[in-house]
Coordinates of C-alpha atoms in Angstrom, one line a residue:
X297 CA 82.4 57.7 134.8
X298 CA 84.1 60.3 137.0
X299 CA 84.4 63.5 135.0
X300 CA 84.9 67.2 135.8
X301 CA 82.8 70.0 134.4
X302 CA 85.6 72.5 135.0
X303 CA 89.1 71.2 135.2
X304 CA 90.8 74.6 134.9
X305 CA 90.4 77.4 137.5
X306 CA 88.3 80.3 136.5
X307 CA 87.3 83.6 138.2
X308 CA 84.1 82.1 139.5
X309 CA 85.4 78.7 140.6
X310 CA 88.9 77.4 141.4
X311 CA 87.9 73.9 142.5
X312 CA 86.9 71.3 140.0
X313 CA 83.9 69.2 141.0
X314 CA 83.5 65.6 139.8
X315 CA 80.4 64.8 137.8
X316 CA 79.6 62.0 140.2
X317 CA 79.5 64.5 143.1
X318 CA 77.3 66.8 141.1
X319 CA 74.9 64.0 140.3
X320 CA 74.6 63.2 144.0
X321 CA 73.9 66.9 144.8
X322 CA 71.4 67.0 141.9
X323 CA 69.6 63.9 143.2
X324 CA 69.4 65.4 146.7
X325 CA 68.1 68.7 145.3
X326 CA 65.5 66.8 143.3
X327 CA 64.2 65.0 146.5
X328 CA 64.0 68.4 148.2
X329 CA 62.3 70.0 145.2
X330 CA 59.7 67.2 145.0
X331 CA 58.9 67.6 148.7
X332 CA 58.7 71.3 148.4
X333 CA 56.4 71.1 145.4
X334 CA 54.2 68.6 147.1
X335 CA 54.0 70.8 150.2
X336 CA 53.3 74.1 148.3
X337 CA 50.6 72.4 146.2
X338 CA 48.9 71.0 149.3
X339 CA 46.2 72.5 151.5
X340 CA 48.9 73.1 154.2
X341 CA 51.1 75.1 151.8
X342 CA 48.1 77.2 150.7
X343 CA 47.2 77.9 154.3
X344 CA 50.8 78.6 155.4
X345 CA 51.7 80.9 152.5
X346 CA 48.4 82.5 151.8
X347 CA 48.9 85.5 149.5
X348 CA 52.7 84.7 149.2
X349 CA 52.0 81.3 147.6
X350 CA 52.3 82.6 144.1
X351 CA 55.8 83.9 144.9
X352 CA 56.9 80.6 146.5
X353 CA 55.6 78.7 143.4
X354 CA 57.6 81.0 141.1
X355 CA 60.7 80.5 143.2
X356 CA 60.2 76.8 143.0
X357 CA 59.8 77.0 139.2
X358 CA 63.1 79.0 139.0
X359 CA 64.8 76.4 141.0
X360 CA 63.5 73.7 138.7
X361 CA 64.9 75.6 135.7
X362 CA 68.3 75.9 137.5
X363 CA 68.3 72.1 138.2
X364 CA 67.5 71.5 134.6
X365 CA 70.4 73.6 133.4
X366 CA 72.7 71.9 135.9
X367 CA 71.6 68.5 134.7
X368 CA 72.2 69.5 131.0
X369 CA 75.7 70.7 131.9
X370 CA 76.5 67.4 133.7
X371 CA 75.2 65.4 130.7
X372 CA 77.1 67.6 128.2
X373 CA 80.3 67.2 130.2
X374 CA 79.9 63.5 130.4
X375 CA 79.2 63.2 126.6
X376 CA 82.4 65.3 125.9
X377 CA 84.4 62.8 128.0
X378 CA 86.0 65.3 130.3
X379 CA 88.6 63.7 132.4
X380 CA 88.1 63.5 136.2
X381 CA 89.8 62.4 139.2
X382 CA 91.9 64.2 141.6
X383 CA 92.8 67.8 141.3
X384 CA 95.8 68.4 139.1
X385 CA 99.0 68.1 141.1
X386 CA 101.8 70.6 140.9
X387 CA 105.3 70.8 142.2
X388 CA 105.8 72.6 145.5
X389 CA 108.9 73.6 147.4
X390 CA 108.4 73.5 151.2
X391 CA 110.8 74.9 153.8
X392 CA 110.5 73.5 157.3
X393 CA 112.2 74.8 160.5
X394 CA 113.8 72.1 162.6
X395 CA 113.0 72.1 166.3
X396 CA 115.5 73.4 168.7
X397 CA 115.8 70.2 170.7
X398 CA 117.5 68.3 167.9
X399 CA 121.3 67.8 168.2
X400 CA 123.1 70.4 166.1
X401 CA 120.1 72.7 166.0
X402 CA 120.1 73.7 169.7
X403 CA 121.8 77.1 170.1
X404 CA 122.1 77.8 166.4
X405 CA 122.5 81.5 165.5
X406 CA 119.8 81.2 162.8
X407 CA 117.0 78.9 161.8
X408 CA 118.1 75.4 160.7
X409 CA 115.8 74.3 157.9
X410 CA 114.8 71.3 155.9
X411 CA 113.9 71.9 152.2
X412 CA 111.7 69.4 150.5
X413 CA 109.7 69.0 147.4
X414 CA 106.4 67.3 146.8
X415 CA 103.7 67.1 144.2
X416 CA 100.3 67.8 145.5
X417 CA 97.0 69.6 144.5
X418 CA 97.7 72.5 146.9
X419 CA 100.5 73.8 149.1
X420 CA 98.9 72.4 152.3
X421 CA 99.0 68.9 151.1
X422 CA 102.6 69.4 149.8
X423 CA 103.6 70.7 153.2
X424 CA 102.1 67.7 154.9
X425 CA 103.9 65.3 152.5
X426 CA 107.2 67.1 153.1
X427 CA 106.7 67.0 156.9
X428 CA 106.0 63.3 156.8
X429 CA 109.0 62.7 154.6
X430 CA 111.3 64.7 156.9
X431 CA 110.0 63.0 160.0
X432 CA 110.9 59.7 158.5
X433 CA 114.5 60.9 157.5
X434 CA 115.5 62.9 160.6
X435 CA 116.5 61.0 163.7
X436 CA 115.5 62.4 167.0
X437 CA 112.2 64.0 166.1
X438 CA 109.5 63.5 168.7
X439 CA 106.4 64.6 166.6
X440 CA 105.9 65.4 163.0
X441 CA 104.2 68.7 164.0
X442 CA 107.5 69.8 165.6
X443 CA 108.6 70.6 162.0
X444 CA 107.2 74.2 161.6
X445 CA 106.3 75.2 158.0
X446 CA 108.2 78.4 157.2
X447 CA 107.2 78.7 153.5
X448 CA 105.6 76.6 150.8
X449 CA 105.4 77.8 147.2
X450 CA 104.7 76.4 143.8
X451 CA 107.6 75.0 141.8
X452 CA 110.8 73.1 142.4
X453 CA 113.1 75.8 143.6
X454 CA 115.9 74.1 145.4
X455 CA 118.5 76.5 143.9
X456 CA 116.6 79.6 145.0
X457 CA 116.2 78.3 148.6
X458 CA 120.0 77.4 148.8
X459 CA 120.8 80.9 147.6
X460 CA 118.7 82.5 150.4
X461 CA 121.1 83.0 153.2
X462 CA 118.4 84.1 155.6
X463 CA 117.0 80.5 155.6
X464 CA 120.4 78.8 156.1

């Protein structure tokens, strides 16, 4: 089951993490913790740490507690059936500047733009989707990266873009 512990942005974290990913990190941390515990409790650990061994063992104990809390949160989230998957997608408006080499754009008094809309988890992905879409629709483009991103913002704002004479 792919579920998220935190599906809504908060002050401390604005990226949801899937429970599957957290379980993988937890498993990796467990391997490291076991190795560290084995080392610290060996003759080599006692020799290497000397008087500081007690502090290292206390740190290890604190890390074990943190791993236990993380595991409890993961299990609690899974039991509550939190939905997972991709980050929630939002509508974005993206304005691209067309390259000067295109017929009709060359010698224009102001920037000639392409306005597109896309749903994506963030503005960067939305901009890439709009670039790809524009590249497929506009004849004469040599490279998708010739479409410069002027602005990308949340929402479907075609009416606001058309009213902005500076972008026409």
